[in-house]
Coordinates of C-alpha atoms (C1' of nucleotides) in Angstrom, one line a residue:
Chain A
M1 CA 198.9 -180.2 -84.9
M2 CA 198.2 -179.4 -81.3
E3 CA 199.6 -175.8 -81.6
S4 CA 197.9 -175.2 -84.6
S5 CA 194.7 -175.0 -83.0
K6 CA 194.7 -171.4 -83.6
G7 CA 197.0 -168.4 -84.0
F8 CA 199.8 -168.8 -86.3
S9 CA 202.2 -166.9 -87.7
S10 CA 199.9 -164.7 -89.3
P11 CA 198.4 -161.9 -87.1
R12 CA 195.5 -161.6 -89.0
S13 CA 192.9 -163.8 -89.4
T14 CA 193.6 -166.9 -91.4
A15 CA 192.3 -167.0 -94.8
F16 CA 188.4 -167.0 -94.7
P17 CA 187.3 -170.1 -95.8
A18 CA 188.1 -172.2 -92.9
G19 CA 187.0 -175.7 -93.2
L20 CA 187.8 -176.0 -96.6
R21 CA 188.3 -179.4 -97.3
V22 CA 191.6 -180.4 -98.5
L23 CA 193.2 -183.6 -99.7
V24 CA 196.3 -183.9 -99.9
V25 CA 198.6 -186.5 -101.9
D26 CA 202.0 -187.3 -101.8
D27 CA 204.0 -190.2 -101.4
D28 CA 206.4 -188.7 -99.0
P29 CA 205.3 -189.1 -95.8
T30 CA 207.4 -186.1 -94.3
W31 CA 205.9 -183.9 -97.0
L32 CA 202.2 -184.9 -96.1
K33 CA 203.0 -184.4 -92.4
I34 CA 204.2 -180.9 -93.4
L35 CA 201.6 -180.2 -95.5
E36 CA 199.2 -181.5 -92.9
K37 CA 200.2 -179.7 -90.4
M38 CA 200.5 -176.6 -92.7
L39 CA 197.3 -176.9 -94.1
K40 CA 195.5 -176.9 -90.7
K41 CA 197.3 -173.8 -89.8
C42 CA 195.4 -172.4 -92.3
S43 CA 192.1 -173.9 -91.0
Y44 CA 191.5 -176.2 -93.5
E45 CA 190.1 -179.6 -93.0
V46 CA 193.0 -181.8 -94.1
T47 CA 193.0 -185.3 -95.4
T48 CA 196.2 -186.7 -96.2
C49 CA 196.8 -189.7 -98.4
G50 CA 200.2 -191.3 -99.5
L51 CA 199.1 -193.1 -102.7
A52 CA 197.4 -191.7 -105.6
R53 CA 195.2 -194.5 -105.7
D54 CA 194.0 -194.0 -102.4
A55 CA 193.4 -190.4 -103.2
L56 CA 191.2 -191.4 -106.1
K57 CA 189.2 -193.6 -104.2
L58 CA 188.5 -191.3 -101.3
L59 CA 187.4 -188.8 -104.4
R60 CA 185.2 -191.2 -105.6
E61 CA 183.5 -192.5 -102.6
R62 CA 183.2 -189.2 -101.2
K63 CA 182.1 -187.3 -104.2
G64 CA 181.8 -183.4 -102.9
G65 CA 183.7 -184.4 -100.0
Y66 CA 186.5 -182.5 -100.7
D67 CA 187.0 -178.9 -101.8
I68 CA 190.2 -179.1 -103.7
V69 CA 193.3 -181.5 -104.2
I70 CA 196.8 -180.8 -103.6
S71 CA 199.0 -183.6 -105.2
D72 CA 202.6 -184.3 -105.6
V73 CA 203.6 -184.9 -109.2
N74 CA 205.9 -187.7 -108.5
M75 CA 204.3 -190.5 -107.1
P76 CA 205.0 -194.1 -107.1
D77 CA 201.9 -195.6 -107.9
M78 CA 200.6 -193.2 -110.0
D79 CA 201.6 -190.3 -111.8
G80 CA 200.4 -186.9 -110.3
F81 CA 199.3 -186.2 -113.7
K82 CA 197.4 -189.0 -114.2
L83 CA 195.5 -188.3 -110.9
L84 CA 195.2 -184.7 -112.2
E85 CA 193.6 -185.8 -115.1
L86 CA 191.4 -188.5 -113.6
V87 CA 190.1 -186.1 -111.0
G88 CA 189.5 -183.3 -113.5
L89 CA 187.4 -185.9 -115.6
E90 CA 185.4 -187.4 -113.1
M91 CA 184.8 -184.4 -110.7
D92 CA 185.2 -181.0 -111.0
L93 CA 187.7 -180.2 -108.5
P94 CA 190.5 -177.8 -108.5
V95 CA 193.7 -179.6 -108.2
I96 CA 196.8 -178.2 -107.3
M97 CA 200.2 -179.8 -108.5
M98 CA 203.3 -179.8 -106.7
S99 CA 206.7 -180.7 -106.9
V100 CA 210.4 -180.1 -106.0
D101 CA 211.5 -179.4 -109.3
G102 CA 210.0 -176.4 -111.4
E103 CA 210.9 -178.0 -114.4
T104 CA 209.4 -176.1 -117.0
S105 CA 207.8 -179.0 -119.1
R106 CA 206.5 -180.3 -115.6
V107 CA 204.8 -177.4 -114.8
K108 CA 203.5 -176.8 -118.1
K109 CA 202.1 -180.4 -118.3
G110 CA 200.5 -179.8 -114.9
V111 CA 198.6 -176.8 -116.3
Q112 CA 198.0 -178.1 -119.4
H113 CA 196.2 -181.1 -117.9
G114 CA 194.2 -178.7 -115.6
A115 CA 196.2 -177.9 -112.5
C116 CA 195.0 -174.5 -111.1
D117 CA 198.0 -174.0 -109.6
Y118 CA 201.3 -175.5 -109.6
L119 CA 203.7 -175.2 -106.3
L120 CA 207.2 -176.0 -105.8
K121 CA 208.4 -177.3 -102.7
P122 CA 209.4 -176.2 -100.2
I123 CA 205.6 -174.8 -100.1
R124 CA 205.0 -171.9 -98.0
M125 CA 202.3 -171.1 -95.8
K126 CA 201.5 -168.2 -98.0
E127 CA 200.7 -170.2 -100.8
L128 CA 198.4 -172.6 -98.9
R129 CA 196.8 -170.1 -96.9
N130 CA 195.5 -168.9 -100.6
I131 CA 194.4 -172.1 -102.2
W132 CA 191.1 -171.5 -101.4
Q133 CA 190.8 -169.1 -104.0
H134 CA 191.0 -171.6 -106.6
V135 CA 187.7 -173.1 -105.2
F136 CA 186.4 -169.7 -105.1
R137 CA 187.4 -169.1 -108.9
K138 CA 185.3 -172.0 -110.1
R139 CA 182.3 -171.1 -108.1
I140 CA 182.8 -167.4 -109.4
H141 CA 182.6 -168.9 -113.0
E142 CA 180.1 -170.8 -112.2
V143 CA 177.9 -168.0 -111.0
R144 CA 179.0 -165.9 -113.8
D145 CA 178.0 -168.1 -116.2
I146 CA 174.7 -168.5 -114.8
E147 CA 174.2 -164.8 -114.6
S148 CA 175.5 -163.7 -118.2
H149 CA 172.9 -166.3 -119.4
E150 CA 169.9 -165.0 -117.6
G151 CA 169.4 -161.4 -116.8
L152 CA 171.4 -160.4 -114.3
E153 CA 169.9 -157.4 -112.9
G154 CA 169.3 -158.0 -109.5
L155 CA 172.8 -158.6 -107.9
Q156 CA 174.7 -156.9 -110.7
V157 CA 173.7 -153.8 -109.5
T158 CA 176.8 -152.5 -108.2
Q159 CA 179.9 -153.6 -107.6
S160 CA 182.1 -155.7 -109.3
G161 CA 182.1 -159.4 -109.0
F162 CA 183.9 -159.7 -105.9
D163 CA 181.5 -158.2 -103.6
Q164 CA 178.8 -160.1 -105.1
F165 CA 180.5 -163.5 -104.5
D166 CA 181.5 -162.6 -100.8
D167 CA 177.6 -162.0 -100.4
G168 CA 177.5 -165.5 -100.4
H169 CA 176.6 -166.9 -103.5
F170 CA 179.4 -169.2 -103.1
F171 CA 178.8 -170.6 -99.9
S172 CA 175.3 -170.9 -99.6
G173 CA 175.2 -173.6 -102.2
E174 CA 176.1 -176.8 -102.1
D175 CA 178.7 -178.3 -99.7
M176 CA 181.3 -176.9 -97.5
L177 CA 182.7 -174.1 -95.7
T178 CA 181.7 -173.2 -92.7
P179 CA 182.4 -169.8 -92.2
A180 CA 179.6 -167.9 -92.5
K181 CA 180.5 -166.1 -89.7
K182 CA 183.7 -164.9 -90.7
R183 CA 182.8 -163.9 -94.1
K184 CA 180.0 -161.9 -92.4
D185 CA 181.9 -159.1 -91.1
L186 CA 183.2 -158.9 -94.2
E187 CA 180.3 -158.4 -95.8
N188 CA 178.7 -156.1 -93.3
K189 CA 181.5 -153.7 -94.1
H190 CA 180.4 -152.9 -97.3
D191 CA 177.1 -154.3 -98.4
E192 CA 175.2 -151.8 -97.1
K193 CA 175.0 -149.6 -100.1
D194 CA 173.8 -152.3 -102.4
F195 CA 171.0 -154.1 -101.5
T196 CA 169.8 -151.9 -98.9
D197 CA 167.2 -150.4 -101.5
S198 CA 167.1 -153.3 -103.6
S199 CA 163.4 -152.5 -103.6
S200 CA 163.8 -149.5 -105.5
S201 CA 165.7 -151.4 -107.8
T202 CA 163.5 -150.0 -110.4
K203 CA 166.0 -147.1 -110.8
K204 CA 169.3 -147.6 -112.5
A205 CA 171.6 -148.3 -109.9
R206 CA 174.4 -146.2 -109.7
V207 CA 177.7 -148.1 -110.9
V208 CA 180.4 -147.8 -108.2
W209 CA 183.4 -148.0 -109.8
S210 CA 185.0 -150.1 -107.6
V211 CA 188.9 -150.3 -107.7
D212 CA 188.6 -153.6 -109.5
L213 CA 186.5 -152.2 -112.0
H214 CA 188.4 -149.5 -112.4
Q215 CA 191.2 -151.9 -112.8
K216 CA 189.8 -153.4 -115.6
F217 CA 188.8 -150.1 -117.1
V218 CA 192.2 -149.2 -117.1
K219 CA 193.7 -152.1 -118.7
A220 CA 191.1 -151.9 -121.3
V221 CA 192.1 -148.6 -122.3
N222 CA 195.7 -149.8 -122.0
L223 CA 195.0 -152.5 -124.6
I224 CA 193.1 -150.1 -126.8
G225 CA 195.7 -147.4 -126.9
Y226 CA 198.4 -149.7 -126.4
D227 CA 199.4 -149.9 -130.2
S228 CA 198.1 -146.3 -130.7
Q229 CA 199.3 -144.2 -127.8
I230 CA 202.7 -144.5 -127.7
F231 CA 205.1 -143.4 -130.3
Y232 CA 208.7 -142.1 -130.0
S233 CA 209.7 -138.8 -131.2
G234 CA 213.2 -137.7 -130.6
K235 CA 213.4 -137.4 -127.1
D236 CA 210.3 -137.3 -126.0
V237 CA 207.7 -139.4 -125.7
T238 CA 204.4 -138.3 -126.3
C239 CA 201.7 -140.2 -124.9
L240 CA 198.3 -139.7 -125.9
V241 CA 196.2 -141.3 -123.8
C242 CA 192.6 -142.1 -124.1
S243 CA 192.8 -140.6 -127.7
A244 CA 190.9 -141.3 -130.7
E245 CA 190.2 -145.1 -130.9
V246 CA 189.7 -145.4 -127.4
G247 CA 186.0 -145.3 -127.1
P248 CA 183.5 -146.4 -124.5
K249 CA 182.4 -149.1 -126.6
K250 CA 185.7 -150.4 -127.1
I251 CA 186.7 -150.5 -123.7
L252 CA 183.6 -151.9 -122.3
D253 CA 183.9 -154.7 -124.9
L254 CA 187.0 -155.4 -123.4
M255 CA 186.1 -155.0 -119.7
N256 CA 183.6 -157.9 -120.5
I257 CA 181.4 -157.0 -117.6
P258 CA 178.1 -157.8 -118.7
W259 CA 175.9 -155.6 -116.7
L260 CA 178.0 -152.5 -117.1
T261 CA 176.8 -149.9 -119.9
R262 CA 178.5 -148.1 -122.6
E263 CA 177.3 -145.1 -120.6
N264 CA 178.9 -146.1 -117.6
V265 CA 181.9 -146.5 -119.4
A266 CA 181.8 -143.4 -121.0
S267 CA 181.1 -141.7 -117.9
H268 CA 184.2 -143.3 -116.5
L269 CA 186.3 -142.4 -119.1
Q270 CA 185.2 -138.9 -119.3
K271 CA 186.5 -138.7 -115.7
Y272 CA 189.3 -140.7 -116.3
R273 CA 190.0 -138.2 -119.0
L274 CA 189.8 -135.3 -116.7
Y275 CA 192.0 -136.8 -114.4
L276 CA 194.5 -137.5 -117.0
S277 CA 194.4 -134.2 -118.3
R278 CA 194.7 -132.7 -115.0
L279 CA 197.8 -134.5 -114.5
Q280 CA 199.3 -133.9 -117.7
K281 CA 198.8 -130.1 -116.7
E282 CA 200.5 -130.6 -113.8
N283 CA 203.3 -132.2 -115.1
D284 CA 203.7 -129.6 -118.3
L285 CA 204.0 -127.4 -115.2
K286 CA 206.8 -129.0 -113.7
I287 CA 208.7 -130.0 -116.6
S288 CA 208.5 -126.8 -118.0
Y289 CA 209.7 -124.9 -114.7
G290 CA 212.3 -127.6 -113.7
G291 CA 212.1 -129.9 -116.4
M292 CA 215.7 -131.0 -116.7
K293 CA 216.4 -130.7 -113.3
H294 CA 215.7 -132.2 -110.1
S295 CA 213.8 -129.3 -109.3
D296 CA 210.7 -130.8 -110.3
L297 CA 210.3 -132.9 -107.8
N298 CA 210.1 -130.1 -105.3
P299 CA 207.5 -130.9 -103.4
Q300 CA 206.6 -127.6 -103.3
D301 CA 205.6 -126.9 -106.6
A302 CA 204.2 -130.3 -106.9
A303 CA 202.2 -129.3 -103.9
R304 CA 201.1 -126.3 -105.6
A305 CA 200.1 -127.6 -108.8
L306 CA 198.4 -130.6 -107.2
S307 CA 196.7 -128.4 -104.4
R308 CA 193.5 -130.1 -105.3
Q309 CA 192.8 -131.7 -102.4
N310 CA 189.9 -133.5 -104.3
S311 CA 190.6 -136.8 -105.3
I312 CA 192.1 -138.6 -102.8
N313 CA 195.7 -139.3 -103.1
F314 CA 196.1 -139.1 -106.6
E315 CA 197.9 -135.6 -106.8
Q316 CA 199.9 -136.9 -104.0
N317 CA 201.0 -139.5 -105.7
D318 CA 202.1 -137.6 -108.4
A319 CA 204.1 -135.5 -106.2
T320 CA 205.6 -138.5 -104.7
N321 CA 206.3 -139.9 -107.9
C322 CA 208.3 -137.2 -108.9
N323 CA 210.0 -137.6 -106.0
S324 CA 211.0 -140.8 -106.1
R325 CA 211.2 -141.0 -110.0
I326 CA 211.3 -138.2 -111.6
S327 CA 213.3 -138.7 -114.5
G328 CA 210.9 -141.0 -115.3
N329 CA 208.0 -138.6 -115.7
N330 CA 209.6 -136.1 -117.1
L331 CA 210.6 -138.3 -119.8
L332 CA 207.5 -140.3 -120.2
I333 CA 204.5 -138.1 -120.0
Q334 CA 204.2 -135.3 -122.2
N335 CA 201.0 -134.9 -123.6
L336 CA 198.0 -136.5 -122.7
N337 CA 195.4 -135.2 -124.3
S338 CA 195.0 -132.5 -122.3
K339 CA 191.6 -131.7 -123.3
S340 CA 190.2 -134.5 -125.1
N341 CA 188.4 -132.6 -127.8
E342 CA 191.6 -131.1 -128.8
I343 CA 193.6 -133.8 -129.3
N344 CA 191.2 -136.2 -130.0
P345 CA 190.5 -135.7 -133.6
R346 CA 191.5 -138.8 -135.1
G347 CA 194.3 -136.9 -136.4
T348 CA 196.3 -137.0 -133.7
T349 CA 197.1 -140.6 -133.7
I350 CA 198.5 -140.5 -137.1
T351 CA 201.8 -140.7 -136.1
E352 CA 201.5 -144.0 -135.0
K353 CA 199.6 -145.2 -137.6
S354 CA 202.3 -143.7 -139.9
S355 CA 205.1 -145.3 -137.9
P356 CA 204.7 -149.1 -137.8
G357 CA 208.4 -149.2 -138.5
I358 CA 209.4 -147.6 -135.2
S359 CA 207.9 -150.4 -133.3
H360 CA 210.5 -152.6 -133.9
S361 CA 213.3 -152.3 -131.5
L362 CA 211.1 -149.9 -129.5
S363 CA 208.2 -152.1 -128.8
P364 CA 209.2 -153.3 -125.5
L365 CA 210.2 -150.2 -124.6
E366 CA 207.1 -148.5 -125.9
Q367 CA 205.2 -150.9 -123.4
E368 CA 207.4 -149.9 -120.8
M369 CA 206.8 -146.5 -121.1
K370 CA 203.4 -146.9 -122.3
F371 CA 202.1 -147.9 -119.0
P372 CA 203.7 -146.0 -116.8
A373 CA 203.3 -143.0 -118.9
I374 CA 199.6 -143.3 -119.1
D375 CA 199.1 -143.9 -115.6
G376 CA 201.6 -141.8 -115.4
I377 CA 202.2 -141.8 -112.1
T378 CA 202.7 -143.6 -109.2
P379 CA 200.4 -145.7 -107.6
G380 CA 198.6 -144.5 -104.3
S381 CA 196.1 -146.1 -102.4
Y382 CA 193.7 -145.6 -104.9
S383 CA 194.7 -144.0 -108.1
W384 CA 193.5 -144.1 -111.2
R385 CA 195.6 -146.6 -112.6
E386 CA 195.1 -150.3 -111.7
V387 CA 195.5 -151.8 -108.6
P388 CA 198.4 -153.9 -107.5
E389 CA 197.6 -157.1 -109.1
I390 CA 199.4 -160.0 -109.2
Q391 CA 197.8 -162.5 -111.2
F392 CA 197.8 -164.2 -114.3
H393 CA 195.2 -164.8 -116.7
Q394 CA 194.9 -167.9 -118.8
E395 CA 192.3 -168.5 -120.6
N396 CA 193.7 -171.3 -123.0
A397 CA 195.4 -173.5 -120.7
G398 CA 194.8 -176.2 -122.9
N399 CA 195.7 -174.7 -125.9
Q400 CA 199.1 -173.2 -126.4
P401 CA 201.6 -174.8 -124.6
E402 CA 204.0 -172.2 -125.3
D403 CA 201.7 -169.6 -123.8
C404 CA 200.6 -171.0 -121.0
F405 CA 204.0 -170.7 -119.9
R406 CA 204.3 -167.1 -120.6
R407 CA 202.6 -166.4 -117.6
V408 CA 204.8 -167.2 -115.0
A409 CA 205.5 -165.8 -112.0
V410 CA 208.2 -165.8 -110.1
P411 CA 207.8 -164.8 -106.5
M412 CA 209.0 -161.2 -105.6
G413 CA 211.3 -160.9 -102.7
G414 CA 209.8 -163.1 -100.5
L415 CA 206.5 -162.7 -101.5
Q416 CA 204.3 -164.9 -103.0
N417 CA 202.5 -164.3 -106.0
H418 CA 199.2 -166.2 -106.1
V419 CA 196.4 -166.5 -108.3
Q420 CA 193.8 -163.6 -107.7
I421 CA 190.4 -164.3 -108.2
D422 CA 189.4 -162.9 -111.4
Q423 CA 186.0 -162.6 -113.2
L424 CA 187.2 -163.0 -116.3
L425 CA 188.9 -166.0 -117.1
P426 CA 190.4 -169.2 -115.4
V427 CA 193.3 -168.2 -113.9
T428 CA 196.3 -170.3 -113.3
S429 CA 199.1 -169.6 -111.4
I430 CA 202.3 -170.9 -110.9
S431 CA 203.6 -170.2 -107.6
S432 CA 207.0 -170.8 -106.6
K433 CA 210.0 -169.4 -105.7
A434 CA 212.2 -171.2 -107.8
Q435 CA 212.5 -170.2 -111.1
L436 CA 211.3 -171.7 -114.1
P437 CA 214.4 -171.8 -116.0
N438 CA 213.7 -170.8 -119.7
L439 CA 211.0 -168.4 -118.8
I440 CA 212.4 -166.3 -116.5
E441 CA 215.6 -165.8 -115.3
T442 CA 216.8 -162.8 -113.7
K443 CA 214.8 -160.8 -111.3
P444 CA 211.4 -161.2 -109.7
L445 CA 208.9 -160.3 -112.2
N446 CA 205.6 -160.8 -112.7
V447 CA 203.9 -161.1 -116.1
D448 CA 200.4 -160.5 -116.6
Y449 CA 199.3 -160.8 -120.2
A450 CA 196.5 -159.3 -121.6
I451 CA 194.0 -161.5 -122.5
S452 CA 194.9 -162.7 -126.2
S453 CA 191.3 -162.0 -127.5
F454 CA 191.5 -158.4 -126.4
T455 CA 193.2 -157.2 -129.2
Q456 CA 191.5 -154.5 -130.5
A457 CA 193.6 -153.8 -133.3
S458 CA 192.7 -151.4 -135.7
P459 CA 193.3 -152.2 -139.2
V460 CA 196.4 -149.9 -139.4
K461 CA 198.3 -151.3 -136.6
T462 CA 200.7 -153.7 -137.5
R463 CA 203.4 -152.4 -135.2
I464 CA 204.3 -155.6 -133.5
D465 CA 205.7 -157.2 -136.6
S466 CA 209.2 -157.4 -136.0
F467 CA 208.8 -158.1 -132.7
P468 CA 209.5 -161.8 -131.7
V469 CA 206.6 -163.0 -130.8
P470 CA 206.9 -167.1 -131.4
T471 CA 203.7 -168.0 -130.5
K472 CA 200.5 -166.4 -131.8
I473 CA 197.5 -167.3 -130.2
H474 CA 194.3 -167.8 -131.5
T475 CA 191.7 -167.3 -129.2
G476 CA 190.1 -170.4 -128.1
N477 CA 187.4 -170.2 -125.6
Q478 CA 187.0 -167.6 -123.3
Q479 CA 184.2 -168.2 -121.8
A480 CA 181.9 -165.1 -121.8
I481 CA 184.1 -163.0 -123.5
Q482 CA 183.2 -161.9 -126.9
P483 CA 185.1 -159.2 -128.7
P484 CA 182.2 -158.6 -130.5
S485 CA 183.4 -155.9 -132.9
T486 CA 186.8 -157.0 -133.5
N487 CA 187.6 -160.0 -133.5
K488 CA 191.2 -160.1 -134.3
P489 CA 193.7 -162.7 -135.0
S490 CA 195.4 -161.7 -132.2
M491 CA 198.8 -161.5 -131.5
E492 CA 199.7 -158.2 -130.5
S493 CA 198.8 -158.2 -127.1
Q494 CA 200.8 -161.4 -126.7
A495 CA 203.3 -159.8 -128.5
F496 CA 204.8 -158.1 -125.8
N497 CA 204.9 -161.2 -123.6
P498 CA 208.2 -161.9 -124.0
S499 CA 209.5 -158.6 -123.2
C500 CA 208.4 -158.7 -119.5
V501 CA 210.0 -161.8 -118.7
T502 CA 213.3 -161.2 -120.3
N503 CA 213.7 -157.8 -121.4
L504 CA 214.5 -156.4 -118.2
E505 CA 218.0 -155.7 -119.2
S506 CA 217.6 -154.9 -122.7
S507 CA 214.8 -152.5 -121.8
Q508 CA 216.8 -150.7 -119.6
R509 CA 219.5 -150.6 -122.2
N510 CA 216.9 -149.3 -124.5
F511 CA 215.4 -147.0 -122.1
S512 CA 218.7 -145.0 -121.3
S513 CA 220.1 -145.6 -125.0
T514 CA 217.2 -144.3 -126.5
T515 CA 216.5 -141.6 -124.0
P516 CA 220.1 -140.5 -123.6
E517 CA 220.2 -136.9 -123.4
S518 CA 217.3 -136.5 -121.1
A519 CA 217.3 -135.2 -118.0
F520 CA 218.7 -138.0 -116.1
T521 CA 220.9 -136.8 -113.5
S522 CA 222.5 -139.8 -112.9
P523 CA 222.7 -143.1 -114.3
D524 CA 221.5 -144.7 -111.5
E525 CA 218.4 -143.2 -111.9
V526 CA 218.3 -144.2 -115.2
L527 CA 218.7 -147.6 -114.6
Q528 CA 216.2 -147.4 -111.9
V529 CA 213.6 -145.8 -113.9
G530 CA 213.9 -148.2 -116.8
W531 CA 213.6 -150.9 -114.4
L532 CA 210.9 -149.6 -112.7
Q533 CA 209.1 -149.4 -115.7
D534 CA 209.8 -152.3 -117.1
Y535 CA 208.7 -153.8 -113.9
S536 CA 205.7 -152.2 -113.5
T537 CA 204.8 -153.0 -117.0
C538 CA 205.1 -156.5 -116.2
L539 CA 203.2 -156.3 -113.4
G540 CA 200.5 -155.9 -115.4
L541 CA 199.9 -152.8 -117.3
Q542 CA 200.9 -150.7 -115.1
N543 CA 200.9 -151.0 -111.0
I544 CA 202.7 -150.4 -108.2
E545 CA 206.3 -151.0 -107.7
F546 CA 207.0 -153.1 -105.1
P547 CA 209.5 -151.7 -102.3
D548 CA 211.1 -154.8 -102.2
F549 CA 212.2 -154.3 -105.6
G550 CA 213.1 -150.8 -105.6
D551 CA 215.9 -149.2 -104.1
P552 CA 215.1 -149.0 -100.6
S553 CA 215.6 -145.2 -100.3
M554 CA 212.6 -144.9 -102.6
V555 CA 210.6 -146.3 -100.4
A556 CA 211.6 -144.5 -97.9
E557 CA 210.9 -141.5 -99.8
V558 CA 207.2 -142.7 -100.3
P559 CA 204.8 -140.8 -98.0
M560 CA 202.2 -142.6 -95.4
H561 CA 199.3 -143.0 -97.6
L562 CA 201.3 -144.6 -100.5
Y563 CA 203.3 -146.5 -98.2
T564 CA 200.0 -147.8 -96.9
A565 CA 199.0 -148.5 -100.0
L566 CA 201.9 -150.6 -100.7
K567 CA 201.4 -152.4 -97.6
F568 CA 198.0 -153.3 -98.7
D569 CA 199.3 -154.5 -101.7
F570 CA 201.1 -157.3 -99.5
E571 CA 198.3 -158.1 -97.7
Q572 CA 196.5 -158.4 -100.8
L573 CA 199.0 -160.6 -102.1
S574 CA 198.9 -163.1 -99.0
D575 CA 195.2 -162.5 -98.2
Q576 CA 193.2 -161.4 -100.8
S577 CA 190.0 -162.5 -99.1
E578 CA 189.9 -159.0 -97.7
L579 CA 190.5 -157.4 -101.0
P580 CA 187.3 -156.2 -101.6
V581 CA 186.6 -154.6 -98.5
I582 CA 190.1 -152.9 -98.7
N583 CA 189.6 -151.4 -102.0
Q584 CA 186.5 -150.2 -101.3
G585 CA 187.8 -148.2 -98.4
L586 CA 190.4 -146.9 -100.1
F587 CA 188.2 -146.1 -103.4
I588 CA 185.8 -144.4 -101.3
A589 CA 188.3 -142.7 -99.1
Chain B
dG1 C1' 174.9 -145.9 -134.1
dT2 C1' 179.0 -143.6 -131.7
dT3 C1' 181.3 -140.6 -129.1
dG4 C1' 182.3 -136.5 -126.5
dT5 C1' 180.4 -132.8 -123.9
dA6 C1' 177.6 -130.6 -121.2
dA7 C1' 173.2 -130.4 -118.0
dT8 C1' 171.4 -132.8 -114.4
dA9 C1' 170.7 -135.7 -110.5
dT10 C1' 172.4 -137.8 -106.4
Chain C
dC1 C1' 181.3 -131.1 -104.0
dA2 C1' 182.5 -134.7 -106.8
dT3 C1' 180.8 -137.8 -109.8
dA4 C1' 177.1 -140.7 -112.0
dT5 C1' 173.5 -140.5 -115.2
dT6 C1' 171.0 -138.6 -118.9
dA7 C1' 170.4 -135.6 -123.1
dC8 C1' 171.8 -134.1 -127.0
dA9 C1' 174.9 -132.5 -130.8
dA10 C1' 178.5 -133.6 -133.9

DNA sequence: GTTGTAATAT
DNA sequence: CATATTACAA
């Protein structure tokens, strides 16, 4: 404890909510000690407790005296779950469960009972460092609720949730948290723009498409397009992005951002499409030239094609992308609608409609391809796709046991995944390095599932049918979300869940088998590509691939900015408190 | 009432 | 100059 006083392993600042009051409950004194120490290193204020009873007592006595509870599951005097339950009942505190084993049923139970996280021992700093987020998440929701109820002009003006929250809503309130200062500097970096002229609020504030927002946007687009955009035709996978059915309205709905207007979305979509078409043009170029061969990655071509310096790294990314996973691209991206107008005509989509059947074994594949394809290219500091995101949404923890567990994260090479605050829904994550037996098995994967209710479902789509989706979800509660227009018996979005978890291999197989002839130069590449895709898909629609996973060489090829971006990911993973800032920086670039 | 596009504003 | 917003036609 002495040495804990300050700096500890992490060079960077500790999690910003220093002073978070954590109550640790564990019957094992050793663990208690360890945890205490670790937590203190995180600058939390720690109270330890060897007995659940005592803990409960403490909690009752000092209501509001703690911000979060971390409790072991196995305790002699009282089952951790019982404690969890009571806490949940009597006070509104986030509770993190922990245990040595990652037995599924347990974890499940924990989450079902309202645990906001489930940690497996041994617990690592990283995991602890981020627990504050659970506290925030709660508040975010609270705030959000309020906002959505009453008007929300004032603060909503710009930025996505995160920023606002940073701006003090949380702390200002009740108890806790000291770190006004620390937060300050964060704020400073980005709040200049918002409130500066709040006076002029009369005018419509310009929506800033933060990375965050964009993420949501892309996600929405993907969700919608999910069924329609991809189909498989012989050797080419054609991907129509943002075609037909994808409209601002739907996207808006999916995004579920109260203050966003359809126009905003439309505008963004416009931009997005533009971007995509540009992309695809470039791709076409490359393909037509060197399509089959490696040549396409030729930096020069790429460079040339990409020359537009404009949008930050986009192009660069492309280029890189091509470099590192050429084959993937060729294969995948064929036509985005080059010009939305051309392709848009509802006609285009026909294919997919008419081919519900093909989905079957392809389904998994499709998913794989889809995102990568759509978003196409590789991630960059800020690209038009989503931003790295490791997180799991889970809106109905209580409802479907099974479902709960589809979202499980297994840490990726040393990194640990953690919840990222999300405005949409309660987030539950399970972080551990151990694997949950049935759910996950092989690789480090992340699974991020679309919100169940999100299914857009146009009447026609049926594709999933043959897909093995055991449970169907019916959207129970999701706070603010209301898919007004389409309230589908959703199962689609969930449908692909399984694939992420277990389909690694199969998808690979699929991938290579379904696209045999294609330009792959080497089997390895095929694998790699397939893998990446799968992976990225799982990651959450579209994402970055993490260096850990990939073959090192790939990473090596990654140019600076990209690399930076990746690094950034990591940071994000371990310390999301700075996310907003960083994002913004990138975004604005 | 929506959407996509083009004009306009920032 | 890029892009958000606004206007407007389909």
